[in-house]
mmCIF file of C-alpha atoms in Angstrom:
data_model
loop_
_atom_site.group_PDB
_atom_site.id
_atom_site.type_symbol
_atom_site.label_atom_id
_atom_site.label_comp_id
_atom_site.label_asym_id
_atom_site.label_seq_id
_atom_site.Cartn_x
_atom_site.Cartn_y
_atom_site.Cartn_z
ATOM 1 C CA MET A 27 56.660 -23.076 10.637
ATOM 2 C CA ARG A 28 54.380 -21.712 13.323
ATOM 3 C CA GLY A 29 56.786 -18.935 14.338
ATOM 4 C CA SER A 30 58.416 -18.105 17.617
ATOM 5 C CA PRO A 31 56.407 -17.428 20.778
ATOM 6 C CA ARG A 32 57.234 -13.737 20.393
ATOM 7 C CA HIS A 33 55.803 -13.634 16.847
ATOM 8 C CA ARG A 34 52.680 -15.534 17.879
ATOM 9 C CA SER A 35 52.139 -13.094 20.740
ATOM 10 C CA ALA A 36 52.536 -10.134 18.385
ATOM 11 C CA ARG A 37 49.956 -11.588 15.974
ATOM 12 C CA ARG A 38 47.491 -12.085 18.815
ATOM 13 C CA LEU A 39 47.970 -8.492 19.964
ATOM 14 C CA LEU A 40 47.490 -7.211 16.401
ATOM 15 C CA LEU A 41 44.296 -9.274 15.976
ATOM 16 C CA ALA A 42 42.959 -8.021 19.303
ATOM 17 C CA ALA A 43 43.587 -4.448 18.211
ATOM 18 C CA LEU A 44 41.968 -4.858 14.780
ATOM 19 C CA LEU A 45 38.927 -6.897 15.829
ATOM 20 C CA PRO A 46 36.948 -3.982 17.316
ATOM 21 C CA LEU A 47 37.606 -1.942 14.150
ATOM 22 C CA LEU A 48 36.372 -4.779 11.928
ATOM 23 C CA VAL A 49 33.229 -5.271 14.022
ATOM 24 C CA ALA A 50 32.488 -1.541 13.959
ATOM 25 C CA ALA A 51 32.889 -1.441 10.179
ATOM 26 C CA CYS A 52 30.462 -4.348 9.775
ATOM 27 C CA VAL A 53 27.924 -2.678 12.077
ATOM 28 C CA ARG A 54 28.160 0.581 10.133
ATOM 29 C CA ARG A 55 27.663 -1.252 6.860
ATOM 30 C CA ALA A 56 24.632 -3.172 8.199
ATOM 31 C CA ALA A 57 23.094 -0.016 9.638
ATOM 32 C CA ALA A 58 23.666 2.093 6.517
ATOM 33 C CA PRO A 59 20.287 3.256 5.175
ATOM 34 C CA SER A 60 19.164 2.277 1.695
ATOM 35 C CA PRO A 61 19.539 5.056 -0.862
ATOM 36 C CA VAL A 62 16.492 7.239 -1.436
ATOM 37 C CA PRO A 63 14.673 5.779 -4.466
ATOM 38 C CA GLN A 64 14.398 7.893 -7.604
ATOM 39 C CA ARG A 65 12.361 5.485 -9.762
ATOM 40 C CA ILE A 66 9.302 4.072 -7.958
ATOM 41 C CA VAL A 67 6.718 1.601 -9.243
ATOM 42 C CA SER A 68 3.343 1.391 -7.469
ATOM 43 C CA LEU A 69 1.287 -1.796 -7.659
ATOM 44 C CA ALA A 70 -1.943 -0.500 -6.094
ATOM 45 C CA PRO A 71 -4.188 2.555 -6.605
ATOM 46 C CA SER A 72 -4.074 3.430 -2.900
ATOM 47 C CA ILE A 73 -0.270 3.350 -2.950
ATOM 48 C CA THR A 74 -0.156 5.576 -6.014
ATOM 49 C CA GLU A 75 -2.394 8.117 -4.292
ATOM 50 C CA THR A 76 -0.208 7.972 -1.177
ATOM 51 C CA LEU A 77 2.968 8.572 -3.181
ATOM 52 C CA PHE A 78 1.474 11.654 -4.815
ATOM 53 C CA ALA A 79 0.088 12.916 -1.500
ATOM 54 C CA LEU A 80 3.631 12.739 -0.112
ATOM 55 C CA GLY A 81 4.992 14.841 -2.976
ATOM 56 C CA LEU A 82 6.691 11.867 -4.659
ATOM 57 C CA GLY A 83 4.711 11.877 -7.889
ATOM 58 C CA ASP A 84 7.696 12.984 -9.985
ATOM 59 C CA LYS A 85 9.519 9.792 -8.937
ATOM 60 C CA VAL A 86 6.703 7.400 -9.890
ATOM 61 C CA VAL A 87 7.603 5.700 -13.188
ATOM 62 C CA GLY A 88 5.042 2.888 -13.211
ATOM 63 C CA VAL A 89 1.498 2.225 -11.963
ATOM 64 C CA THR A 90 -1.269 -0.328 -12.552
ATOM 65 C CA ARG A 91 -4.079 0.149 -15.048
ATOM 66 C CA ALA A 92 -6.417 0.674 -12.083
ATOM 67 C CA CYS A 93 -4.457 3.718 -10.900
ATOM 68 C CA ASP A 94 -6.540 6.675 -12.101
ATOM 69 C CA TYR A 95 -6.061 9.141 -9.233
ATOM 70 C CA PRO A 96 -4.678 11.703 -9.110
ATOM 71 C CA PRO A 97 -5.213 12.563 -12.801
ATOM 72 C CA GLU A 98 -1.444 12.727 -13.348
ATOM 73 C CA ALA A 99 -1.307 8.964 -12.866
ATOM 74 C CA ALA A 100 -3.030 8.480 -16.224
ATOM 75 C CA GLY A 101 0.114 9.524 -18.072
ATOM 76 C CA ILE A 102 2.449 7.131 -16.253
ATOM 77 C CA ALA A 103 3.583 3.815 -17.764
ATOM 78 C CA LYS A 104 1.312 0.911 -16.898
ATOM 79 C CA THR A 105 2.533 -2.354 -15.364
ATOM 80 C CA GLY A 106 -0.593 -4.444 -15.855
ATOM 81 C CA ALA A 107 -3.686 -5.130 -13.801
ATOM 82 C CA PHE A 108 -4.027 -4.551 -10.086
ATOM 83 C CA LEU A 109 -3.100 -7.800 -8.276
ATOM 84 C CA ASP A 110 -1.813 -9.246 -11.586
ATOM 85 C CA PRO A 111 1.195 -7.163 -12.649
ATOM 86 C CA SER A 112 3.410 -7.826 -15.645
ATOM 87 C CA PHE A 113 6.827 -8.461 -14.129
ATOM 88 C CA GLU A 114 8.440 -7.874 -17.508
ATOM 89 C CA ALA A 115 6.876 -4.415 -17.613
ATOM 90 C CA VAL A 116 8.070 -3.693 -14.076
ATOM 91 C CA VAL A 117 11.649 -4.727 -14.848
ATOM 92 C CA ALA A 118 11.673 -2.666 -18.051
ATOM 93 C CA LEU A 119 11.029 0.483 -15.997
ATOM 94 C CA ARG A 120 14.283 -0.066 -14.046
ATOM 95 C CA PRO A 121 12.769 0.786 -10.648
ATOM 96 C CA ASP A 122 14.886 1.142 -7.541
ATOM 97 C CA LEU A 123 11.780 0.558 -5.402
ATOM 98 C CA VAL A 124 8.512 -1.315 -5.998
ATOM 99 C CA VAL A 125 5.751 -0.582 -3.478
ATOM 100 C CA LEU A 126 2.940 -3.122 -3.234
ATOM 101 C CA PRO A 127 0.202 -3.998 -0.741
ATOM 102 C CA SER A 128 1.026 -6.452 2.015
ATOM 103 C CA SER A 129 -1.504 -8.851 0.484
ATOM 104 C CA GLY A 130 0.706 -9.220 -2.607
ATOM 105 C CA VAL A 131 2.986 -11.868 -1.101
ATOM 106 C CA GLU A 132 3.323 -13.886 -4.314
ATOM 107 C CA ALA A 133 4.154 -10.777 -6.342
ATOM 108 C CA GLN A 134 6.772 -9.788 -3.777
ATOM 109 C CA ARG A 135 8.424 -13.205 -4.073
ATOM 110 C CA GLU A 136 8.632 -12.887 -7.841
ATOM 111 C CA LEU A 137 10.070 -9.390 -7.586
ATOM 112 C CA ALA A 138 12.646 -10.600 -5.059
ATOM 113 C CA LYS A 139 13.753 -13.266 -7.551
ATOM 114 C CA LEU A 140 14.338 -10.439 -10.023
ATOM 115 C CA HIS A 141 16.527 -8.687 -7.411
ATOM 116 C CA LEU A 142 14.187 -5.718 -7.139
ATOM 117 C CA ARG A 143 13.883 -3.791 -3.891
ATOM 118 C CA THR A 144 10.316 -3.930 -2.561
ATOM 119 C CA LEU A 145 8.273 -2.333 0.179
ATOM 120 C CA MET A 146 5.119 -4.019 1.501
ATOM 121 C CA ALA A 147 2.458 -1.513 2.563
ATOM 122 C CA PRO A 148 -0.418 -2.703 4.802
ATOM 123 C CA GLN A 149 -3.812 -1.644 3.449
ATOM 124 C CA GLN A 150 -6.437 -3.762 5.238
ATOM 125 C CA THR A 151 -7.264 -1.381 8.103
ATOM 126 C CA LEU A 152 -7.133 2.333 8.826
ATOM 127 C CA ALA A 153 -4.268 1.721 11.233
ATOM 128 C CA GLY A 154 -2.496 -0.228 8.500
ATOM 129 C CA ILE A 155 -2.972 2.620 6.030
ATOM 130 C CA HIS A 156 -1.456 5.033 8.529
ATOM 131 C CA GLN A 157 1.445 2.640 8.967
ATOM 132 C CA SER A 158 1.926 2.403 5.200
ATOM 133 C CA ILE A 159 2.146 6.210 4.982
ATOM 134 C CA ARG A 160 4.920 6.136 7.591
ATOM 135 C CA LEU A 161 6.726 3.290 5.823
ATOM 136 C CA ILE A 162 6.574 4.919 2.396
ATOM 137 C CA GLY A 163 7.604 8.298 3.746
ATOM 138 C CA GLY A 164 10.535 6.793 5.628
ATOM 139 C CA ALA A 165 11.738 4.713 2.671
ATOM 140 C CA CYS A 166 11.410 7.521 0.149
ATOM 141 C CA GLY A 167 12.939 10.435 2.047
ATOM 142 C CA ALA A 168 9.570 12.045 2.789
ATOM 143 C CA ARG A 169 9.267 11.488 6.532
ATOM 144 C CA ALA A 170 8.239 15.088 7.258
ATOM 145 C CA ALA A 171 5.564 14.969 4.555
ATOM 146 C CA ALA A 172 4.272 11.685 6.000
ATOM 147 C CA ASP A 173 4.024 13.178 9.488
ATOM 148 C CA ALA A 174 2.143 16.199 8.097
ATOM 149 C CA LEU A 175 -0.270 14.007 6.111
ATOM 150 C CA LEU A 176 -0.985 11.789 9.105
ATOM 151 C CA SER A 177 -1.672 14.814 11.298
ATOM 152 C CA GLN A 178 -4.083 16.157 8.693
ATOM 153 C CA LEU A 179 -5.908 12.826 8.378
ATOM 154 C CA THR A 180 -6.182 12.485 12.144
ATOM 155 C CA ARG A 181 -7.678 15.974 12.492
ATOM 156 C CA ARG A 182 -10.193 15.377 9.699
ATOM 157 C CA ALA A 183 -11.276 12.027 11.148
ATOM 158 C CA ALA A 184 -11.761 13.581 14.575
ATOM 159 C CA ALA A 185 -13.855 16.384 13.068
ATOM 160 C CA VAL A 186 -16.111 13.847 11.317
ATOM 161 C CA ARG A 187 -16.606 11.840 14.502
ATOM 162 C CA ARG A 188 -17.609 14.967 16.384
ATOM 163 C CA ALA A 189 -20.025 16.001 13.626
ATOM 164 C CA VAL A 190 -21.925 12.669 13.626
ATOM 165 C CA ALA A 191 -21.892 11.999 17.354
ATOM 166 C CA GLY A 192 -25.405 11.264 18.655
ATOM 167 C CA ARG A 193 -27.025 11.167 15.205
ATOM 168 C CA PRO A 194 -28.993 8.237 13.718
ATOM 169 C CA ARG A 195 -26.759 5.678 12.022
ATOM 170 C CA PRO A 196 -28.043 4.863 8.498
ATOM 171 C CA ARG A 197 -27.452 1.489 6.839
ATOM 172 C CA VAL A 198 -24.708 1.931 4.237
ATOM 173 C CA LEU A 199 -23.479 -0.205 1.331
ATOM 174 C CA ILE A 200 -20.134 0.513 -0.313
ATOM 175 C CA CYS A 201 -19.766 -1.016 -3.785
ATOM 176 C CA VAL A 202 -16.051 -1.489 -4.493
ATOM 177 C CA GLY A 203 -16.490 -3.051 -7.927
ATOM 178 C CA ARG A 204 -19.117 -4.277 -10.378
ATOM 179 C CA ASP A 205 -19.617 -5.611 -13.885
ATOM 180 C CA THR A 206 -20.053 -2.518 -16.050
ATOM 181 C CA ALA A 207 -19.763 -4.306 -19.408
ATOM 182 C CA SER A 208 -23.333 -5.624 -19.390
ATOM 183 C CA GLY A 209 -24.964 -2.297 -18.628
ATOM 184 C CA GLN A 210 -26.872 -4.012 -15.818
ATOM 185 C CA LEU A 211 -26.484 -3.902 -12.050
ATOM 186 C CA ALA A 212 -24.680 -7.233 -11.690
ATOM 187 C CA GLY A 213 -21.574 -8.733 -10.146
ATOM 188 C CA MET A 214 -21.408 -6.079 -7.461
ATOM 189 C CA SER A 215 -18.698 -6.526 -4.820
ATOM 190 C CA MET A 216 -19.572 -4.924 -1.513
ATOM 191 C CA ALA A 217 -17.334 -4.043 1.410
ATOM 192 C CA GLY A 218 -18.042 -6.406 4.274
ATOM 193 C CA ALA A 219 -16.781 -6.535 7.824
ATOM 194 C CA HIS A 220 -13.086 -6.465 8.721
ATOM 195 C CA THR A 221 -12.227 -3.983 5.958
ATOM 196 C CA PHE A 222 -11.088 -0.392 6.201
ATOM 197 C CA TYR A 223 -14.312 0.541 4.391
ATOM 198 C CA ASP A 224 -16.237 -0.893 7.321
ATOM 199 C CA GLU A 225 -14.147 1.262 9.666
ATOM 200 C CA ILE A 226 -14.841 4.332 7.527
ATOM 201 C CA ILE A 227 -18.593 3.686 7.569
ATOM 202 C CA ARG A 228 -18.620 3.434 11.348
ATOM 203 C CA ALA A 229 -16.345 6.447 11.799
ATOM 204 C CA ALA A 230 -18.636 8.481 9.520
ATOM 205 C CA GLY A 231 -21.695 7.617 11.614
ATOM 206 C CA GLY A 232 -23.163 4.751 9.609
ATOM 207 C CA THR A 233 -23.822 1.033 9.952
ATOM 208 C CA ASN A 234 -22.417 -1.370 7.385
ATOM 209 C CA ALA A 235 -25.350 -3.190 5.775
ATOM 210 C CA CYS A 236 -22.927 -6.015 4.848
ATOM 211 C CA ALA A 237 -21.368 -6.396 8.282
ATOM 212 C CA ASP A 238 -23.084 -9.767 8.878
ATOM 213 C CA THR A 239 -21.787 -11.469 5.714
ATOM 214 C CA ALA A 240 -19.072 -14.114 6.011
ATOM 215 C CA ALA A 241 -17.072 -12.945 2.997
ATOM 216 C CA THR A 242 -14.823 -9.902 3.270
ATOM 217 C CA TYR A 243 -16.054 -8.608 -0.098
ATOM 218 C CA PRO A 244 -19.329 -10.447 -0.839
ATOM 219 C CA GLU A 245 -20.763 -10.360 -4.347
ATOM 220 C CA PHE A 246 -24.367 -9.171 -4.748
ATOM 221 C CA SER A 247 -27.024 -9.137 -7.423
ATOM 222 C CA ALA A 248 -29.515 -6.293 -7.670
ATOM 223 C CA GLU A 249 -31.991 -8.410 -5.688
ATOM 224 C CA GLY A 250 -29.390 -9.074 -3.026
ATOM 225 C CA VAL A 251 -28.766 -5.359 -2.647
ATOM 226 C CA LEU A 252 -32.471 -4.758 -2.069
ATOM 227 C CA GLN A 253 -32.569 -7.461 0.582
ATOM 228 C CA THR A 254 -29.920 -5.674 2.654
ATOM 229 C CA ASN A 255 -32.295 -2.689 2.836
ATOM 230 C CA PRO A 256 -29.631 0.041 2.545
ATOM 231 C CA GLU A 257 -30.413 3.705 3.137
ATOM 232 C CA VAL A 258 -27.209 4.897 1.468
ATOM 233 C CA ILE A 259 -25.238 3.286 -1.386
ATOM 234 C CA VAL A 260 -21.729 4.509 -2.190
ATOM 235 C CA ASP A 261 -20.566 3.377 -5.643
ATOM 236 C CA LEU A 262 -16.776 3.489 -6.003
ATOM 237 C CA VAL A 263 -16.788 2.355 -9.627
ATOM 238 C CA GLY A 264 -15.137 4.864 -11.949
ATOM 239 C CA MET A 265 -17.133 7.486 -13.816
ATOM 240 C CA LEU A 266 -19.195 6.222 -16.749
ATOM 241 C CA PRO A 267 -19.182 8.032 -20.114
ATOM 242 C CA LYS A 268 -21.806 10.690 -20.862
ATOM 243 C CA GLY A 269 -25.174 9.051 -21.312
ATOM 244 C CA GLY A 270 -24.599 6.503 -18.559
ATOM 245 C CA ARG A 271 -23.485 3.613 -20.761
ATOM 246 C CA PRO A 272 -20.336 1.816 -19.619
ATOM 247 C CA ALA A 273 -17.196 1.869 -21.715
ATOM 248 C CA ALA A 274 -16.409 -1.227 -23.733
#
């Protein structure tokens, strides 16, 4: 039975009255912010440093083996190599947020399959790094700390630009990684153009000696380094043991 016209009219009036309430409830649910994470895993050294700089170090439960700054990161559980994490290790830490660089698309897909909440942080440019600070601060309940950190970084960068204005621009190489096992200067990866290192060199008053290479991070031998004729070399490889010999 379809009911009398009076009953059908009453149902239509009831539906019309309830529909706005249902829509509003759905909108509120969709707009509800995610809970502030209490167990964070970082999958990049730069992200780990950002988390600590924002006062979130006590919430970091996992980092990569490459995460050695600040010193407190050394005592945190390791999730594998940078760019090659152990997903089993990540899951075992029961994180409610995994923060990884925007270049880690494949890792993010695997983490999504494991139903883990992720945050992609851009790291390729200085503007991207600033954006990642905002994103991490917003997602982790540290928006005020993020604003303060960004203001500090902006002031320091402006001070450096003023200090080097009008000065000669030396040719600079930044070594971001090298083979330390052999004890020789070999397998050196240099920061090329289109990297945030290149932006830093220029902002600090230098000229990137690798700016003309096609690769983003070209690999050099000792002879190749000499051919670039650098005036300054910045080696970002970790500290070697006393005596200068690399660790095994």
